[in-house]
Every structure is written in structure tokens, then in C-alpha cells.
Coordinates of N, CA and C in Angstrom, one line a residue:
X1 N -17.3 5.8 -16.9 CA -17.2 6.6 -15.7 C -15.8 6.4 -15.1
X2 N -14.6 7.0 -14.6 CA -13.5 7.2 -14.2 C -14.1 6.5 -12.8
X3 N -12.5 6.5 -12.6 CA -12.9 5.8 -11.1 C -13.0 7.5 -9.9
X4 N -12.6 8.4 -10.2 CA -12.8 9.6 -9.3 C -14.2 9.9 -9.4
X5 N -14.4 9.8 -10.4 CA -15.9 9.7 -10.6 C -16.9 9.4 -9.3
X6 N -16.5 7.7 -9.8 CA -16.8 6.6 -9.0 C -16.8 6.9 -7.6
X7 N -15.6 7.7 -7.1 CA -15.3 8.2 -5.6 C -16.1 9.5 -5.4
X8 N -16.3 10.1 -6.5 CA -17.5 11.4 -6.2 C -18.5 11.0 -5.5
X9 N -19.2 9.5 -6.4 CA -20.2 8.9 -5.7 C -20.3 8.9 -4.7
X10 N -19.3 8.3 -4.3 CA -19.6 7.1 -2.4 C -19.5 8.4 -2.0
X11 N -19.1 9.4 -2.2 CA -19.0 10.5 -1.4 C -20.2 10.8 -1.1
X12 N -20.7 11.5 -2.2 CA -21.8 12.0 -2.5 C -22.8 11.2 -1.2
X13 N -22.4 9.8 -1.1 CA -24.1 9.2 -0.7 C -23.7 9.1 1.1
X14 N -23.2 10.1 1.1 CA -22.6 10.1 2.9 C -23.5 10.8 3.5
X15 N -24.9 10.1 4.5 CA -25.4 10.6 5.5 C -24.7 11.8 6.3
X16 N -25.6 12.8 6.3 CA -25.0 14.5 6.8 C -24.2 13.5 8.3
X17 N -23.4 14.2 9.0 CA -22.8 14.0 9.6 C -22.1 12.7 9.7
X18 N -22.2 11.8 8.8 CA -21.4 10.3 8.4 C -19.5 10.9 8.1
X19 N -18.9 10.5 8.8 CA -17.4 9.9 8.4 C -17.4 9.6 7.6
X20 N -16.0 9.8 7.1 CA -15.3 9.3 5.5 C -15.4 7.2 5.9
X21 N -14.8 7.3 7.7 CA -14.8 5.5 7.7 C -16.0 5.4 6.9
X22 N -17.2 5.4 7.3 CA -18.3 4.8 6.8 C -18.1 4.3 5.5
X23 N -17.4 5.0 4.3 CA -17.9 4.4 3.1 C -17.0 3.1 3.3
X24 N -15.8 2.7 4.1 CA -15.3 1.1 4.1 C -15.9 0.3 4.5
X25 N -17.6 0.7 5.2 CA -18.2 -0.8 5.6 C -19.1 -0.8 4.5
X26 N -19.0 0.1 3.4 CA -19.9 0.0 2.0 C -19.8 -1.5 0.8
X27 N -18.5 -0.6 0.8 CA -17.4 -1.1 -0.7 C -16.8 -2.7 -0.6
X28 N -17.5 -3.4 -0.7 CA -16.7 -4.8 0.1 C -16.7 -5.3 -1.5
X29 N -17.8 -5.3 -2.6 CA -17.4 -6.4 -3.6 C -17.1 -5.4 -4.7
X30 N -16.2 -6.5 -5.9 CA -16.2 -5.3 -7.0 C -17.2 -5.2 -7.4
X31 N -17.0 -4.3 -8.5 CA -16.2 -3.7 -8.9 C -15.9 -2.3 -7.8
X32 N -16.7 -2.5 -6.7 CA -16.3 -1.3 -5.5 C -14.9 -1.2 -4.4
X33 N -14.4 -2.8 -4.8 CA -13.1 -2.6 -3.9 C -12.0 -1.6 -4.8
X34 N -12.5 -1.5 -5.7 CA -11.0 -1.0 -6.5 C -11.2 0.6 -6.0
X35 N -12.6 1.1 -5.8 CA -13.0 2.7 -5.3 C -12.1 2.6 -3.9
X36 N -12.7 1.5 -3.3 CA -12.4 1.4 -1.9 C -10.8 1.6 -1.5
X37 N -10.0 1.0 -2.2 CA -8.3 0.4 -2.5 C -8.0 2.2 -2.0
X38 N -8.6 2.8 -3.4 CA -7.6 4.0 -3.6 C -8.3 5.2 -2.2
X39 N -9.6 5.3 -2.5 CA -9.9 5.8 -1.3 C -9.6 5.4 0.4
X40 N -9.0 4.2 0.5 CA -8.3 3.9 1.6 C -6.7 4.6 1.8
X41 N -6.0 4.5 -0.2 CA -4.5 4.9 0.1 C -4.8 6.4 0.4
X42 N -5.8 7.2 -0.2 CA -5.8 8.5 0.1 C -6.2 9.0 1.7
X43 N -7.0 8.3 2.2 CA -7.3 8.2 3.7 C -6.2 8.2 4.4
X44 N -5.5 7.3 4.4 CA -4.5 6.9 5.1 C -3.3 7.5 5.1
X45 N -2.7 8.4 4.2 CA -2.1 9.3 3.4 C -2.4 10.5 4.5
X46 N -3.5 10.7 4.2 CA -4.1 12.0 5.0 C -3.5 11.9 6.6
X47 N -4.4 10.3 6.7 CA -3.3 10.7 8.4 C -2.5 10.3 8.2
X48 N -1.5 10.0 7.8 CA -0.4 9.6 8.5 C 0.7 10.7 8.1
X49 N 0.0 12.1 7.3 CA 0.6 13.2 6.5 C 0.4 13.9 8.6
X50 N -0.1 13.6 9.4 CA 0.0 14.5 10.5 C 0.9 13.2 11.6
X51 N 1.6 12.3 10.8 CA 2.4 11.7 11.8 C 3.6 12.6 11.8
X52 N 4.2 13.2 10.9 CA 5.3 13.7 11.0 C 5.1 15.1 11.0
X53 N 3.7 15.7 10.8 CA 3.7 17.2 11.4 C 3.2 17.9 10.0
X54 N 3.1 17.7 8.8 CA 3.4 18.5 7.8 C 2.8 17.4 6.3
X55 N 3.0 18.3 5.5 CA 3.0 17.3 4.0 C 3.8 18.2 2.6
X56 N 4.8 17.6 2.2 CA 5.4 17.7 1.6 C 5.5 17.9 0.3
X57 N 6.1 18.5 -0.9 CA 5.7 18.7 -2.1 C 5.8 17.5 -2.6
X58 N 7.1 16.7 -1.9 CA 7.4 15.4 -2.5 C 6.5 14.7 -2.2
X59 N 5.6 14.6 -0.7 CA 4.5 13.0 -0.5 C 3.6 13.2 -1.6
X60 N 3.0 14.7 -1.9 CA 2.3 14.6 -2.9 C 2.6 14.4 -4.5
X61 N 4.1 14.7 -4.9 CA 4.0 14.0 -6.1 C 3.8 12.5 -6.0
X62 N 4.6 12.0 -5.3 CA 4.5 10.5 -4.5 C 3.5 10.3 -5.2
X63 N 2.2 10.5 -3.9 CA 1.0 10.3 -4.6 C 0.4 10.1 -5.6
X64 N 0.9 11.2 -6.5 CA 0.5 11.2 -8.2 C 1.3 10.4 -9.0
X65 N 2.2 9.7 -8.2 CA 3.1 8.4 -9.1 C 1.9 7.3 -8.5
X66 N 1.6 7.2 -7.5 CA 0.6 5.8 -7.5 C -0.7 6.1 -8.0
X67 N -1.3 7.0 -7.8 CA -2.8 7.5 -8.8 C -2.1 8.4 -9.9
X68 N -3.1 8.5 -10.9 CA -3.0 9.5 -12.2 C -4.1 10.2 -11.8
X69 N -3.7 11.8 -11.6 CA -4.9 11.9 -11.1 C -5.5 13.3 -12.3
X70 N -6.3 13.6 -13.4 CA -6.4 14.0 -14.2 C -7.0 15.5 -13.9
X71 N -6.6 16.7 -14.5 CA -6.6 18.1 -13.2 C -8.2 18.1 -13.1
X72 N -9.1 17.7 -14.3 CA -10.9 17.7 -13.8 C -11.0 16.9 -12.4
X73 N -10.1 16.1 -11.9 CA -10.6 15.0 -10.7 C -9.7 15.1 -9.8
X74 N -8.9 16.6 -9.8 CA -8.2 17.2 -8.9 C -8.8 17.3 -7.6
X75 N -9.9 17.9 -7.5 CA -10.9 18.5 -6.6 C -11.1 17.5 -6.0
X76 N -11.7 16.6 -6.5 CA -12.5 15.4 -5.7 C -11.6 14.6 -5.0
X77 N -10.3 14.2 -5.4 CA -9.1 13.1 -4.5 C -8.9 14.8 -3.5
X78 N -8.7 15.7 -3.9 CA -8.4 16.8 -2.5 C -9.5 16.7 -1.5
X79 N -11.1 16.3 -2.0 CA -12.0 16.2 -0.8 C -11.7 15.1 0.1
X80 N -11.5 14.1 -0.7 CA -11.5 12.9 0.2 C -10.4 12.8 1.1
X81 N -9.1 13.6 0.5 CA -7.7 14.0 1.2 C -8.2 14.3 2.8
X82 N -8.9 15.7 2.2 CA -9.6 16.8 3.7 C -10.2 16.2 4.4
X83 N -11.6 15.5 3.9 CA -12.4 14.8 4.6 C -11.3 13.6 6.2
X84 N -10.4 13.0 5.2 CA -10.1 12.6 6.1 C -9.6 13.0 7.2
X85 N -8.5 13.8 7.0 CA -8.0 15.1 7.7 C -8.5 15.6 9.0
X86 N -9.5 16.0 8.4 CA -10.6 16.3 9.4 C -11.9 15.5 10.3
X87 N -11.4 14.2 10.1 CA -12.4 13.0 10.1 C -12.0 12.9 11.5
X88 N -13.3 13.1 12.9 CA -12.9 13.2 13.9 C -12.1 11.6 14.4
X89 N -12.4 10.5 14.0 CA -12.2 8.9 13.5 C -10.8 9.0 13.3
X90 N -9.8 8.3 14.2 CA -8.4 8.5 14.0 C -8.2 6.9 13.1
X91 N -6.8 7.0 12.7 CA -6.2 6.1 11.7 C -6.4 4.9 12.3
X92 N -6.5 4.6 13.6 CA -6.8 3.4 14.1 C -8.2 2.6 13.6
X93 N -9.2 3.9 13.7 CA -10.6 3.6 13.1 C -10.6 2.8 11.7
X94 N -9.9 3.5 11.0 CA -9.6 3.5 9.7 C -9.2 2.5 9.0
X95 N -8.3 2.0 9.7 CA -7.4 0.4 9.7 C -8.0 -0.6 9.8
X96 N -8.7 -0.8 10.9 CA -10.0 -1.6 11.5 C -11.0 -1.6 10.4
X97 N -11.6 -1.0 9.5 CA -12.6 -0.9 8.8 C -12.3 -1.3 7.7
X98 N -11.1 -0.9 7.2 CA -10.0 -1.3 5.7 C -10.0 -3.1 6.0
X99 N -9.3 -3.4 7.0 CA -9.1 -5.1 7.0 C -10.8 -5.8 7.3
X100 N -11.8 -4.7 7.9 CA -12.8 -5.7 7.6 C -13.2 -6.4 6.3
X101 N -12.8 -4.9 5.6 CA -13.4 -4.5 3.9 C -12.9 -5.8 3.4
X102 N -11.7 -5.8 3.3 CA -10.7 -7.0 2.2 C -10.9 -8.0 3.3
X103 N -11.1 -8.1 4.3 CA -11.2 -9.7 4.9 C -9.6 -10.0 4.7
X104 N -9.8 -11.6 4.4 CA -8.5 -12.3 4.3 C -7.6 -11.8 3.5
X105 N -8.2 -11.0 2.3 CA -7.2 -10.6 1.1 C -5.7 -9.7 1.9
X106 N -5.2 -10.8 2.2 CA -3.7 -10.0 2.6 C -2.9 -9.4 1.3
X107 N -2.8 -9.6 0.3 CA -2.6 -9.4 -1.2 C -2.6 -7.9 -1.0
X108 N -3.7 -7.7 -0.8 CA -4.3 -6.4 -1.2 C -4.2 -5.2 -0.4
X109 N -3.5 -5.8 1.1 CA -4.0 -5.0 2.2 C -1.9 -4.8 2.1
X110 N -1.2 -5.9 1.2 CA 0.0 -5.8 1.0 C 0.5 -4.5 0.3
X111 N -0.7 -4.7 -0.6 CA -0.8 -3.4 -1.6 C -0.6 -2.1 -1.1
X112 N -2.0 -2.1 -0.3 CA -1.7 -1.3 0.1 C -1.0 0.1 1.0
X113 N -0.2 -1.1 1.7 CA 0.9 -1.0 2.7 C 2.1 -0.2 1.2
X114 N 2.3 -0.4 0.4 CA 3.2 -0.7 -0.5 C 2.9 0.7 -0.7
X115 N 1.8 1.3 -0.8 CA 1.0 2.3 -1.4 C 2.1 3.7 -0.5
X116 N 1.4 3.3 0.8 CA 1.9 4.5 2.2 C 3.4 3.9 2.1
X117 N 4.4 3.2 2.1 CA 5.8 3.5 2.3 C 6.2 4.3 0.8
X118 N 5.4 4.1 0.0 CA 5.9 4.8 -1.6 C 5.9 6.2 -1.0
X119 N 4.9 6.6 -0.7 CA 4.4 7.8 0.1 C 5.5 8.5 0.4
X120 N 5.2 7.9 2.0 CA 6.1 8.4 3.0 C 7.7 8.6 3.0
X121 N 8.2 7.8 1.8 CA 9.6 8.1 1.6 C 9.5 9.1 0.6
X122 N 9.0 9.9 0.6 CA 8.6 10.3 -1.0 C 9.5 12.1 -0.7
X123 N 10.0 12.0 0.6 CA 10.4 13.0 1.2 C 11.8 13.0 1.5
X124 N 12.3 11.7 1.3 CA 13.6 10.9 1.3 C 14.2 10.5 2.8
X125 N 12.9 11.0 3.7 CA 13.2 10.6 5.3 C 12.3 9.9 5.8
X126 N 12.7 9.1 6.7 CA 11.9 7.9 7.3 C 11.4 8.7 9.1
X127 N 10.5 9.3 9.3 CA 10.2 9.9 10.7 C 10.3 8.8 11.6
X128 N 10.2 8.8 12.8 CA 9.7 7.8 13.6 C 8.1 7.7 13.4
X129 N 7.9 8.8 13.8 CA 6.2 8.9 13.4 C 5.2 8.5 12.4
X130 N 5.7 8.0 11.3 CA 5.5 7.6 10.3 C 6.1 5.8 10.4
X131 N 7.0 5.4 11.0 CA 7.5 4.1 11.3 C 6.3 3.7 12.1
X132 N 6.2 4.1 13.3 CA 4.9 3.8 14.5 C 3.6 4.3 13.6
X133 N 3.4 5.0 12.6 CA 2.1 4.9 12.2 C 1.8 3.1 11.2
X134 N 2.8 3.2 10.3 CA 3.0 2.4 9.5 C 2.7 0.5 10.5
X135 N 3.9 0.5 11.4 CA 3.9 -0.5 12.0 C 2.1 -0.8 12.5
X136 N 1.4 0.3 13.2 CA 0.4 -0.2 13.9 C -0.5 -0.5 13.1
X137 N -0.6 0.1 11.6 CA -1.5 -0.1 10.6 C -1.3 -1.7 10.2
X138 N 0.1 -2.1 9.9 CA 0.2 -3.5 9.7 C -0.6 -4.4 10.9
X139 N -0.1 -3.7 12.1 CA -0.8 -4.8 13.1 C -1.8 -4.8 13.3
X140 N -2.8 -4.1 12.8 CA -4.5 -3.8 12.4 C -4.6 -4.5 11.4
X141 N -3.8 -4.6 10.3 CA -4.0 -5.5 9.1 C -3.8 -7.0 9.4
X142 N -3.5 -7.6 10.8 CA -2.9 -8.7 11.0 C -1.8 -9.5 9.7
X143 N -0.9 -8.1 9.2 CA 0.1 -8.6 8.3 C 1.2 -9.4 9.2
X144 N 2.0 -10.5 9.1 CA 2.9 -10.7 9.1 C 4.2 -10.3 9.7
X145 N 5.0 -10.6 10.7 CA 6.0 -9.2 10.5 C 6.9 -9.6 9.7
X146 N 6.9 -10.4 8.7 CA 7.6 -11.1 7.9 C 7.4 -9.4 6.4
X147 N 6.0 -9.9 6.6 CA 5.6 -8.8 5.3 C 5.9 -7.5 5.6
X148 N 5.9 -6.9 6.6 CA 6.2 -5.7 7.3 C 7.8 -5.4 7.7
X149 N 8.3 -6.2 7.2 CA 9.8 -6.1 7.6 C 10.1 -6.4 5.8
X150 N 9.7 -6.5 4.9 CA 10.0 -7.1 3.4 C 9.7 -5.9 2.7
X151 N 8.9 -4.7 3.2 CA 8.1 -3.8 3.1 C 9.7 -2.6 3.2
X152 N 9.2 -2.9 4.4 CA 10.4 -1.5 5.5 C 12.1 -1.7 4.6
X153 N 12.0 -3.1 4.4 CA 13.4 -3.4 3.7 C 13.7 -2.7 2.4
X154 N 12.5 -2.7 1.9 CA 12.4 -1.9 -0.1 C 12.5 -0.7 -0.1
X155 N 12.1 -0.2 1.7 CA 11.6 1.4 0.7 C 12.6 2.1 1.9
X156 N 13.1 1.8 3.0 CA 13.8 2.5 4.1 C 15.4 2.2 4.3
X157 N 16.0 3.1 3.0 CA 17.5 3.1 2.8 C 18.6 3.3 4.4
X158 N 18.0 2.4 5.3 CA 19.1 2.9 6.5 C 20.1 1.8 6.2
X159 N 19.8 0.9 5.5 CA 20.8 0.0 5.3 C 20.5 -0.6 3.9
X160 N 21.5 -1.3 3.2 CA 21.6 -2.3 2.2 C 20.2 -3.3 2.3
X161 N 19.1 -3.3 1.6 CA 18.3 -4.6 1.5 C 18.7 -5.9 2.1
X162 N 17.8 -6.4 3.1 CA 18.1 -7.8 3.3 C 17.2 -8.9 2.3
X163 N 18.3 -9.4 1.9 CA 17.5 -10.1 0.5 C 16.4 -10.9 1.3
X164 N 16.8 -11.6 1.9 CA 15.7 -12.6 2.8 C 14.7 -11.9 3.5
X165 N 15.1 -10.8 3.7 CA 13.6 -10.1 4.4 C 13.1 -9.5 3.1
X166 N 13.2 -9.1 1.9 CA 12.7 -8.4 0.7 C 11.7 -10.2 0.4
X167 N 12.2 -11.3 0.7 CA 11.6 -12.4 -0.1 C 10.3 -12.8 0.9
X168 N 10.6 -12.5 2.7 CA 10.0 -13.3 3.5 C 10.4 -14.6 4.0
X169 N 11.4 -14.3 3.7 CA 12.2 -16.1 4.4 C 13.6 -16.0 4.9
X170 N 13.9 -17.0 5.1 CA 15.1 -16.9 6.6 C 16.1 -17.7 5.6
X171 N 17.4 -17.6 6.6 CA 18.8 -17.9 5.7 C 18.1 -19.4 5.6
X172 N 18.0 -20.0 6.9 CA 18.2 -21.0 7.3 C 17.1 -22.2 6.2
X173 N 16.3 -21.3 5.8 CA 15.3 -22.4 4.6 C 16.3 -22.9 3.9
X174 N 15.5 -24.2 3.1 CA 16.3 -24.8 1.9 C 16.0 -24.0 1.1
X175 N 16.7 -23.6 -0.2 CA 16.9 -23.0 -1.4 C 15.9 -23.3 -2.3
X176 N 15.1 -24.3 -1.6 CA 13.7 -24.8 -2.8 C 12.6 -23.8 -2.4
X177 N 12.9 -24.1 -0.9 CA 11.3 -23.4 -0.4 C 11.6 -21.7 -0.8
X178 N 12.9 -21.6 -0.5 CA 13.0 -19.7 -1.1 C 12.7 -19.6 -2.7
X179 N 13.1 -20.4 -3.4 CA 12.3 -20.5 -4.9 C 11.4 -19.9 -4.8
X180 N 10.6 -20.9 -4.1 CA 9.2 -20.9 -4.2 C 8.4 -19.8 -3.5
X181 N 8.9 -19.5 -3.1 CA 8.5 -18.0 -1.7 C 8.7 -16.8 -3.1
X182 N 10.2 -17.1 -3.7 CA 9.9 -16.1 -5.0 C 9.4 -16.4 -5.9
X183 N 8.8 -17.4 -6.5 CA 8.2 -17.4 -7.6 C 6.8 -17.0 -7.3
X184 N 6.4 -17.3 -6.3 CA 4.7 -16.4 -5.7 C 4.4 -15.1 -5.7
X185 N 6.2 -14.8 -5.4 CA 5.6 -13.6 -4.8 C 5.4 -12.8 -6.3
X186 N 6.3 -13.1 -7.6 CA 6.4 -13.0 -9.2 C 5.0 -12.9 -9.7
X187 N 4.3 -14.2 -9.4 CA 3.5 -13.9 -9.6 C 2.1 -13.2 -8.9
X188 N 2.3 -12.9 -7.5 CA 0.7 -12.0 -7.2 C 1.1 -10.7 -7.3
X189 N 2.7 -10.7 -8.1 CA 2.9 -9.1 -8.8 C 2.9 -8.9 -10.2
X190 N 1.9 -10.2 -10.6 CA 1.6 -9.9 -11.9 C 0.4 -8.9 -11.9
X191 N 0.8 -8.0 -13.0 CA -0.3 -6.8 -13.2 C -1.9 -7.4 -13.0
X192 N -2.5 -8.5 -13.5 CA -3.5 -8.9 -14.1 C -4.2 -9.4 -12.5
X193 N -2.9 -10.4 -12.2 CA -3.7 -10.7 -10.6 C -3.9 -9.2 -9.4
X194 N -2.8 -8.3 -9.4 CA -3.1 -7.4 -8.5 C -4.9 -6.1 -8.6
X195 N -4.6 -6.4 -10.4 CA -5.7 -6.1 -11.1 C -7.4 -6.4 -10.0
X196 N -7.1 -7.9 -10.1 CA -8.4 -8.8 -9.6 C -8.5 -8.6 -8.1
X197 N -7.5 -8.2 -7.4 CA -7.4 -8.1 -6.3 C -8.3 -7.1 -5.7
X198 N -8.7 -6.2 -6.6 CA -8.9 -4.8 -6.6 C -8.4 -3.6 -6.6
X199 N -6.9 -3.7 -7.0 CA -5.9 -2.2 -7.0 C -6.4 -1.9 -8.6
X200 N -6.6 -0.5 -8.4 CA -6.8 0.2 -9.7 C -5.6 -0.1 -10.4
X201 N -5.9 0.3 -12.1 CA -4.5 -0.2 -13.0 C -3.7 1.2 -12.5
X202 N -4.0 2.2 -11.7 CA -2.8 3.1 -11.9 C -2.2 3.0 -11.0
X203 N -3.0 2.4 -10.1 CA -1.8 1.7 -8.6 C -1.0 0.5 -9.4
X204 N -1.0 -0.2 -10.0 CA -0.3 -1.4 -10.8 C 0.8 -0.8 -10.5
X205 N 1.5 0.2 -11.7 CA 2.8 0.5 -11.6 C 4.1 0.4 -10.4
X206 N 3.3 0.1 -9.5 CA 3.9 0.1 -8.0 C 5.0 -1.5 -8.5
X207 N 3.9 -2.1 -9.2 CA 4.6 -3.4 -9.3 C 6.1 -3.7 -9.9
X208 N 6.2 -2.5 -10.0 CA 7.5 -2.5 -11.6 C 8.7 -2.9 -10.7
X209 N 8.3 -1.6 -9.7 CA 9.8 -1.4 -8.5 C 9.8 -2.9 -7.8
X210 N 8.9 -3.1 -7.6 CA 8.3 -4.6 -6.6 C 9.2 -5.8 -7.1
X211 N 9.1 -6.1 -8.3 CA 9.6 -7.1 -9.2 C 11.1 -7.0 -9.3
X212 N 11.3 -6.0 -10.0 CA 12.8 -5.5 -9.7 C 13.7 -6.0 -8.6
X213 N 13.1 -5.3 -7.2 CA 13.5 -5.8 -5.4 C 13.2 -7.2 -5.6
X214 N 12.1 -7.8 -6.2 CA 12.3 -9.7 -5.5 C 13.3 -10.1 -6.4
X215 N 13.1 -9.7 -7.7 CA 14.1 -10.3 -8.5 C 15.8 -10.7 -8.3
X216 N 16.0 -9.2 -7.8 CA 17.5 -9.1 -7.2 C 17.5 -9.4 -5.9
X217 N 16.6 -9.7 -5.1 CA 17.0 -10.4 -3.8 C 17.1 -11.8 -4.0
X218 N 16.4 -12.7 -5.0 CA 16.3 -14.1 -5.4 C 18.0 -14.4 -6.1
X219 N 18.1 -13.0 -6.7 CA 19.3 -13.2 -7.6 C 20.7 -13.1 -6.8
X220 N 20.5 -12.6 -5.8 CA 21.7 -12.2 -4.8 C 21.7 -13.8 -3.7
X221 N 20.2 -14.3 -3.7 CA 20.6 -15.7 -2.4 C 20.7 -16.9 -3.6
X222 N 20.8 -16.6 -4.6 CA 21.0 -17.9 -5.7 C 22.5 -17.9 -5.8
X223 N 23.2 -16.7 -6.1 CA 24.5 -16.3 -6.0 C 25.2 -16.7 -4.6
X224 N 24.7 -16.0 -3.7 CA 25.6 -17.0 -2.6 C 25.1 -18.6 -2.0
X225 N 24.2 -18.8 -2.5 CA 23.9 -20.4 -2.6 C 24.9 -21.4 -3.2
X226 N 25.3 -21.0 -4.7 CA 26.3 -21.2 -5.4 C 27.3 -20.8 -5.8
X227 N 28.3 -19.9 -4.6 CA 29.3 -19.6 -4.7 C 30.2 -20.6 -4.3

């Protein structure tokens, strides 16, 4: 059974007048967090597609770079799209229900932060409205502003990447502990662990670009470490 499938389901078993939130206080273990993951990036998509007024041809190819979405299971990712849309439950609700789902898994809730900036740049502009959506969702996720600024740094071309904010660490560390800050981050972007985390394999691919940005930020503060 496909994972849209899978999302047909939880749909399917939605008490008449139940919200789309509802199915996040469902989906807590797998193999249901992986339904949950994507059905969260599509939720949240939806609103934050009315932070800047509109939705674009580009958010939605976007979209179809982080899901594959096959044209029989067209229909079903466009219900959950609407549903949300129309879900009287604003993104705040949404957020709240998402970090109960994953608990501690900040990994995951990294993910899928990673998910909506893939998104929202997908138009090649950064709104305000989409900054203030993004930002409050992190602070619902009790992310970091460390991770929320390592985030904003990858995907919002207003300036040159700061390597140290792409890694999560400051000039001022020793050169061990930033190692180490990148060799972590290498590996919870191995395919296999983001896998376990619960991101579907076709959200994986996010990881490609991911690795790429720590690599060359590692490779840029090793370079002026030893110049």
C-alpha cells in the first residue's frame, strides 16, 4: 500500500465534522509517523500558501521535489492540501499538535522545517509573511534559534551563507567542537537515520542539498582555521 494510500486512510477515518488537526493526535508511532511527516509538510504548505496571499506554480513544483506524487494519488495529497485550507484550526493549532506528535524528535520536526523553506523559496522570494509564519512555527517547535537561523541561512539568498550558522556554532568555539557539531549533523543526514525518524524515502532527497551546505560550510571554517 503507497503511503497516499495510507493518507487516504487517516482521512477516511475522520469523525463528520473532525479537522484535518485531529489526525496529529492519531499518528504518534510508526510506521504512522512517516503518514503523519508528509501530511504535516502538506498541512502546513497549505497555510502558510495564505501567508503571502497566493500559491504559485513554483511552491507547487517545490512540492513535487520533496513528495513524488504519482497522478492516481494526485487527488488525495490535493484533499488534504484543501482540507487544510479550509480547516477552520489556524497554523498555530497545527504546530502545537505536530510537536506533540514527534515529542522530543527535534530531528524530525528539523525535517520538517527543511520541508516548508524548500517550499516557500520555490518562488525565488522570501515574503515577510512567510518569514513570521516560518519563525512562529519554529517557536512552536521549541527549535533552537540556532537551527532556525542554520535553516534561514541555506535556503534565503539575501546574503552569502554564514558557515557557522549553516553548522550551528559560533566563531568563537574550538575547531574540535565545530568538527563535531559537523560530523553529527553528516550523520542525522544520513538517508537511513532520517528514514527511522520517520520522513518518507521521498522526502530523503532533501538531504542531498543538506550535506552539500554542511559540507562546504565545514570546508570554508577548516580553510580559514588554517590559513
Amino acid at each position: 500500500m503507497s503511503i497516499w494510500s495510507r493518507i487516504a486512510d487517516a482521512l477516511s477515518a475522520l469523525a463528520s465534522g473532525e479537522g484535518l488537526s485531529a489526525v496529529f493526535d492519531r499518528l504518534r508511532t510508526p510506521p504512522e509517523k512517516t503518514i503523519a511527516f508528509t501530511i504535516a509538510v502538506i498541512a502546513l504548505s497549505a497555510k502558510m500558501a495564505k501567508a503571502d496571499g497566493l500559491v504559485t506554480r513554483e511552491e507547487v513544483m517545490a512540492f513535487r521535489e520533496v513528495f513524488h506524487i504519482p497522478p492516481e494519488d494526485e487527488e488525495g495529497a490535493a484533499r488534504v492540501f484543501n482540507l487544510a485550507r479550509q480547516d477552520v484550526a489556524g497554523f498555530e493549532e497545527y504546530a502545537k499538535r505536530i510537536r506533540v506528535m514527534f515529542g522530543a524528535d527535534q530531528g524530525t520536526l528539523c525535517d520538517l522545517m527543511e520541508g516548508l523553506f524548500h517550499i516557500a523559496m520555490a518562488d525565488g522570494s522570501y515574503h515577510p509573511g512567510e518569514d513570521a509564519f516560518l519563525a512562529r512555527v519554529a517557536e512552536i517547535f521549541d527549535l533552537p534559534d540556532t537551527a532556525f537561523r542554520r535553516l534561514k541561512s541555506r535556503f534565503v539568498p539575501d546574503a552569502e551563507p554564514d558557515p557557522f550558522d549553516v553548522l550551528g556554532v559560533t566563531p568563537d568555539m574550538p575547531l574540535g567542537e565545530i568538527r563535531a557539531a559537523w560530523r553529527q549533523l553528516v550523520r542525522d543526514s544520513h538517508p537511513d537515520r532520517m528514514i527511522a525518524r520517520g520522513v518518507p524515502e521521498e522526502a530523503v532527497k532533501l538531504s542531498e542539498r543538506r550535506l552539500i551546505d554542511i559540507n562546504r560550510a565545514w570546508e570554508d571554517i577548516s580553510a580559514r582555521a588554517h590559513a
